[in-house]
XYZ file of N, CA and C in Angstrom:
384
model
N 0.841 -1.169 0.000
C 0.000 0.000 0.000
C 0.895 1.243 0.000
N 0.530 2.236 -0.601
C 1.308 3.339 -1.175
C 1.055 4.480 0.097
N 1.828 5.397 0.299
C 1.844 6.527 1.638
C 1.114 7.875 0.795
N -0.052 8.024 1.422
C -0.412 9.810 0.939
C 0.451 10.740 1.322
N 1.136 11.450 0.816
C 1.924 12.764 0.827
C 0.982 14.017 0.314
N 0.680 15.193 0.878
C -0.324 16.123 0.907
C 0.853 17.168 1.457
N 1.837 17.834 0.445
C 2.424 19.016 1.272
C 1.769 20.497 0.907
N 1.216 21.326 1.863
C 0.630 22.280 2.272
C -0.428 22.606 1.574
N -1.251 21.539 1.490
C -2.835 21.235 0.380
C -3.715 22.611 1.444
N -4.314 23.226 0.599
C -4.838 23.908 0.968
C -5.058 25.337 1.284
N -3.442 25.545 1.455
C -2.819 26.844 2.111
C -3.440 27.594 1.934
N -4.036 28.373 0.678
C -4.548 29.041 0.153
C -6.050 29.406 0.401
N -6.934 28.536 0.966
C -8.169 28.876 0.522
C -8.682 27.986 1.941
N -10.107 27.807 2.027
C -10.709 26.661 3.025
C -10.550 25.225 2.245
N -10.144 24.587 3.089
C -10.301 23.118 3.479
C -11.237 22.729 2.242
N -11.113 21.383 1.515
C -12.063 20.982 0.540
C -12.350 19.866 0.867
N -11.408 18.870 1.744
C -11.546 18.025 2.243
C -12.376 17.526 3.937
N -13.492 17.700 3.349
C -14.389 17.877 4.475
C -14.933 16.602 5.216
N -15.103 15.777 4.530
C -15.632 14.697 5.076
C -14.460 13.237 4.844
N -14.036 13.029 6.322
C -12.965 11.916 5.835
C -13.323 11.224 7.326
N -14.767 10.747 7.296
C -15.124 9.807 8.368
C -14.369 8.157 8.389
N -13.753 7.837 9.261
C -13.255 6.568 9.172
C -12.036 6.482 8.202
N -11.507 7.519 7.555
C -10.571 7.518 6.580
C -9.215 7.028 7.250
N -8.345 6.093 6.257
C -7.589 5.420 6.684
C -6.346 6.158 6.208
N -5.731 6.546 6.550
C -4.665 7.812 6.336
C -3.461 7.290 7.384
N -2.952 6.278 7.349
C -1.589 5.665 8.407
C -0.795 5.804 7.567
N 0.515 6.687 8.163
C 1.805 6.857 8.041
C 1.587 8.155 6.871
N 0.316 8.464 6.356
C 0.679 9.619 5.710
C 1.208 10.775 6.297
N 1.466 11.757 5.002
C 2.289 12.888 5.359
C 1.208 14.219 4.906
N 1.065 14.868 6.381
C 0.009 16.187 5.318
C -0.057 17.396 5.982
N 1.997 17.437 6.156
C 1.945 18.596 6.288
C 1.612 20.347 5.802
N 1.210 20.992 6.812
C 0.497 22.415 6.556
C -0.626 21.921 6.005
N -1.331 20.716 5.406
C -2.905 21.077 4.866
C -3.969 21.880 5.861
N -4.905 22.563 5.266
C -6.179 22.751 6.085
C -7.038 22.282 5.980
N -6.972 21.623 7.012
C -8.435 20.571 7.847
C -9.610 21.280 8.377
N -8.979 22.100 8.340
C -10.189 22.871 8.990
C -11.732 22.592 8.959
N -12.537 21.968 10.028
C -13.551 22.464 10.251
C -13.736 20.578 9.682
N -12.591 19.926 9.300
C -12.852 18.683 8.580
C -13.393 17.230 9.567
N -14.452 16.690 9.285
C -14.736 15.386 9.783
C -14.009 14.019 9.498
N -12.872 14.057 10.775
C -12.235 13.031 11.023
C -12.761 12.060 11.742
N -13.488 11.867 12.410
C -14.358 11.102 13.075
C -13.775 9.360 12.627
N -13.173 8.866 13.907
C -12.493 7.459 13.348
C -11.688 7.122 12.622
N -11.059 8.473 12.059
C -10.048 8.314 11.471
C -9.146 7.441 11.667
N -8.203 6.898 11.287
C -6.717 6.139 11.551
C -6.104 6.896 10.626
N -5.298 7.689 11.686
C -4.256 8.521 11.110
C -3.010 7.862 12.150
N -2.104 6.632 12.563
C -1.624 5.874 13.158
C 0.133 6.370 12.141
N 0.744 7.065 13.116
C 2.062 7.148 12.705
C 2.137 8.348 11.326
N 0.936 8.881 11.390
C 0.802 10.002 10.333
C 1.975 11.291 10.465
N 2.103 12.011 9.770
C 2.856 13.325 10.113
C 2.013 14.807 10.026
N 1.332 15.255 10.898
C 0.104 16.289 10.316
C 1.440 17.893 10.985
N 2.564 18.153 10.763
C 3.118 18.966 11.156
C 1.896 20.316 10.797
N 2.311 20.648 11.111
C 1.778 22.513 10.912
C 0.463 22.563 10.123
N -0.322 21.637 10.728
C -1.760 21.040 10.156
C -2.988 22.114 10.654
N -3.914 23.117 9.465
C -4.551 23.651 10.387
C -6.173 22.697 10.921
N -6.033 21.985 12.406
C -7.125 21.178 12.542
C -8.356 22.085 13.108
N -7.896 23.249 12.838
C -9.161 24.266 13.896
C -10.488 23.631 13.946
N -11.072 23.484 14.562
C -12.837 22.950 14.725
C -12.898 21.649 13.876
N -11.746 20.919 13.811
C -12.142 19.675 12.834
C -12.920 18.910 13.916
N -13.237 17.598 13.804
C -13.891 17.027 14.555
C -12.850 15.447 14.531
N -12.281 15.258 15.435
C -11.169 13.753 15.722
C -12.091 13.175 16.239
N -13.377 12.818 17.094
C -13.485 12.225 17.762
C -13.237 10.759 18.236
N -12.915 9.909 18.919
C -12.325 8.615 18.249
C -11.918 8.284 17.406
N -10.407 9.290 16.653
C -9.920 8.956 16.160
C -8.743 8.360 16.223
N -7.759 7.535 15.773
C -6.677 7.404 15.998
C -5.267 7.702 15.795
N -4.692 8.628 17.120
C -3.887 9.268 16.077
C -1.979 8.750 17.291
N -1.970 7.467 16.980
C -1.111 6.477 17.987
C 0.097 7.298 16.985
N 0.693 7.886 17.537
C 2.655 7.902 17.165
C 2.187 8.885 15.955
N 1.212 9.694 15.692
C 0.781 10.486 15.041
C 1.699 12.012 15.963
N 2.623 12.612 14.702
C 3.409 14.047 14.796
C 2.628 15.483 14.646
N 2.654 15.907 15.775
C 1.870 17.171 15.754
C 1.929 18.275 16.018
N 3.518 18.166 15.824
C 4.034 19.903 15.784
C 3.657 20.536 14.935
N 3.675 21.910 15.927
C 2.659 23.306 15.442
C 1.204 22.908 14.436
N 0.863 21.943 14.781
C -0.577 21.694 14.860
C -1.595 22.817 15.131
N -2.879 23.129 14.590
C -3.613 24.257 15.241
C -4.874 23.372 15.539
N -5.355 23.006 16.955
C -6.334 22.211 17.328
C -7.371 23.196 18.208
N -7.530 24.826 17.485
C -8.384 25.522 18.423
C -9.854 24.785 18.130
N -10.499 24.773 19.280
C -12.432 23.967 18.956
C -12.329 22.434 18.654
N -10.989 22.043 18.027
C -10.953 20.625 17.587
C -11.510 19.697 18.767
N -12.375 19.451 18.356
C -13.211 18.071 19.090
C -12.507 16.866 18.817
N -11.765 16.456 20.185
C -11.083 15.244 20.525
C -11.322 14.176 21.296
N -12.910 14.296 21.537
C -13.544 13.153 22.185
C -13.377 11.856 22.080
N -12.690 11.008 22.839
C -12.416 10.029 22.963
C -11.323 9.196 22.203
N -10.590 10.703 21.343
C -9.517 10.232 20.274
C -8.223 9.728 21.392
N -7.479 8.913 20.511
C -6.083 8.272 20.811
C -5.305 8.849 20.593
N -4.574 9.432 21.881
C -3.603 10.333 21.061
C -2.169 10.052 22.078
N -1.975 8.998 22.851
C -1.068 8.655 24.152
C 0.190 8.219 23.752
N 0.505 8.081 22.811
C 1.857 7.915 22.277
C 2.087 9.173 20.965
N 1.546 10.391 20.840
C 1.539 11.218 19.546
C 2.933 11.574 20.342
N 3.808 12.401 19.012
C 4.843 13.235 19.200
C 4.432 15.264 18.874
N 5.080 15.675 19.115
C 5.219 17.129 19.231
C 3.827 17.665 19.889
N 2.856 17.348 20.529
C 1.542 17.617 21.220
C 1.651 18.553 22.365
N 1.870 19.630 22.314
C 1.650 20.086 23.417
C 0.691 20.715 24.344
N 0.912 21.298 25.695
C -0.185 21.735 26.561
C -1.452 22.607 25.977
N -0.775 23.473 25.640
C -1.305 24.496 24.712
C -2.643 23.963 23.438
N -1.797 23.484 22.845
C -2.625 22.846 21.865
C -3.765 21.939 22.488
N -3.748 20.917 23.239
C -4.348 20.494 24.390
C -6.004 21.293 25.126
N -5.028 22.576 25.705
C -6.124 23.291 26.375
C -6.734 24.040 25.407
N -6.600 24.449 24.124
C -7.244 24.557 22.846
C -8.606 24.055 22.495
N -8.618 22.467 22.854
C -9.141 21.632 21.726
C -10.136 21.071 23.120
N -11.321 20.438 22.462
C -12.018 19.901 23.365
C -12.312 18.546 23.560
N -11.874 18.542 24.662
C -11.447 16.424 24.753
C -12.493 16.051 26.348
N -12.418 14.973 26.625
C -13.223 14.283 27.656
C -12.503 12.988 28.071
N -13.339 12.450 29.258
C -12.550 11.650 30.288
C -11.821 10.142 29.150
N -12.761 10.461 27.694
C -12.233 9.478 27.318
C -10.580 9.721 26.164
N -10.260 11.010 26.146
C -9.472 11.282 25.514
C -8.175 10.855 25.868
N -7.194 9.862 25.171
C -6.160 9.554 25.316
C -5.264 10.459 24.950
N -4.116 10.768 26.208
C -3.091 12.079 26.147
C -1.921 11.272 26.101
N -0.701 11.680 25.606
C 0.660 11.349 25.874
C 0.782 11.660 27.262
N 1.589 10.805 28.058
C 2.085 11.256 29.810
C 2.574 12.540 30.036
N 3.180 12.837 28.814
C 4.097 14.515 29.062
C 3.241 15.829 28.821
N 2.303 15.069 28.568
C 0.794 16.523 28.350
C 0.038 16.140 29.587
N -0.260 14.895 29.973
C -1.332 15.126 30.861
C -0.690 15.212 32.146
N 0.516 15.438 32.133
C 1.423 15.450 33.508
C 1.476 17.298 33.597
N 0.845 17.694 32.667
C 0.988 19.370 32.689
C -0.224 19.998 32.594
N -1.345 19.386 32.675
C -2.388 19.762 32.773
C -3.533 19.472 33.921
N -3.892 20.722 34.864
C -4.665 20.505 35.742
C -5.759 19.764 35.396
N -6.291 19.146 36.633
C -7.648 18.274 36.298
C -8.865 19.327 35.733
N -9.637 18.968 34.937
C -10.781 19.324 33.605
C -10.266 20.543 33.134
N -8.471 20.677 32.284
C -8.562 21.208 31.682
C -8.874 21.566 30.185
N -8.616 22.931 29.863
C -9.091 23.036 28.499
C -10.810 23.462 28.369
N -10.450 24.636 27.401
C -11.372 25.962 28.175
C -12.987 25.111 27.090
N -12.585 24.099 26.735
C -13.820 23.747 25.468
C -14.123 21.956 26.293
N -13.663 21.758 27.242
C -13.557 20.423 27.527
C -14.889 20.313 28.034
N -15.251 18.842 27.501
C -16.707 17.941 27.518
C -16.376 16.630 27.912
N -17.803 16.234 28.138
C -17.496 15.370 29.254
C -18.886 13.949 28.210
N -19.363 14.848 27.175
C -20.841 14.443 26.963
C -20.044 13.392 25.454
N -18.870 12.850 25.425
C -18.767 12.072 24.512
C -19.120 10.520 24.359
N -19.332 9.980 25.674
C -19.289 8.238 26.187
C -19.765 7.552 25.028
């Protein structure tokens, strides 16, 4: 199976790629695209590279994003309900208290070791 490479799809304009429910996207590369506002929902994005990805208000919810790279990521509103995210690289606090996640959201140890209990100014609880 062949690797999607997507370098800075989008830059320019809104997101076209709107609906990528359950989309199987492991080990791709898509850096700088805009996601924005995009339905990831179940995604497997597993070992992906989304560097400098804009995810503003996308929707991850249970998605998977295991050993998934996420420096300078933009996850403002991004709904992360119940997504996998406990082994991602470059994730930080910030980005974190951004995005809105719940008791079921899987964190890397080095984010949730920096974040007070129910943080994150969008955090929900109503994903189960």
């Amino acid at each position: 199976m062949g690797r999607a490479v997507v370098a800075c799809a989008g830059a320019d304009g809104p997101a076209k790629l709107v609906h990528l429910t359950k989309a199987v996207l492991t080990e791709a590369t898509l850096a700088c695209a805009n996601l924005r506002e995009a339905d990831l929902t179940k995604a497997k994005l597993i070992d992906a590279t989304l560097t400098s990805v804009n995810l503003n208000r996308a929707t991850l919810t249970q998605a998977d994003l295991e050993e998934a790279t996420l420096t300078n990521s933009l996850l403002n509103g991004a709904e992360l309900g119940g997504a996998v995210l406990a082994d991602a690289r470059g994730l930080s606090k910030r980005q974190i208290e951004a995005a809105v996640i719940d008791s079921y959201t899987a964190l890397p140890p080095y984010v949730t070791a920096s974040l007070p209990p129910q943080a994150g100014p969008g955090r929900s609880d109503n994903y189960g």
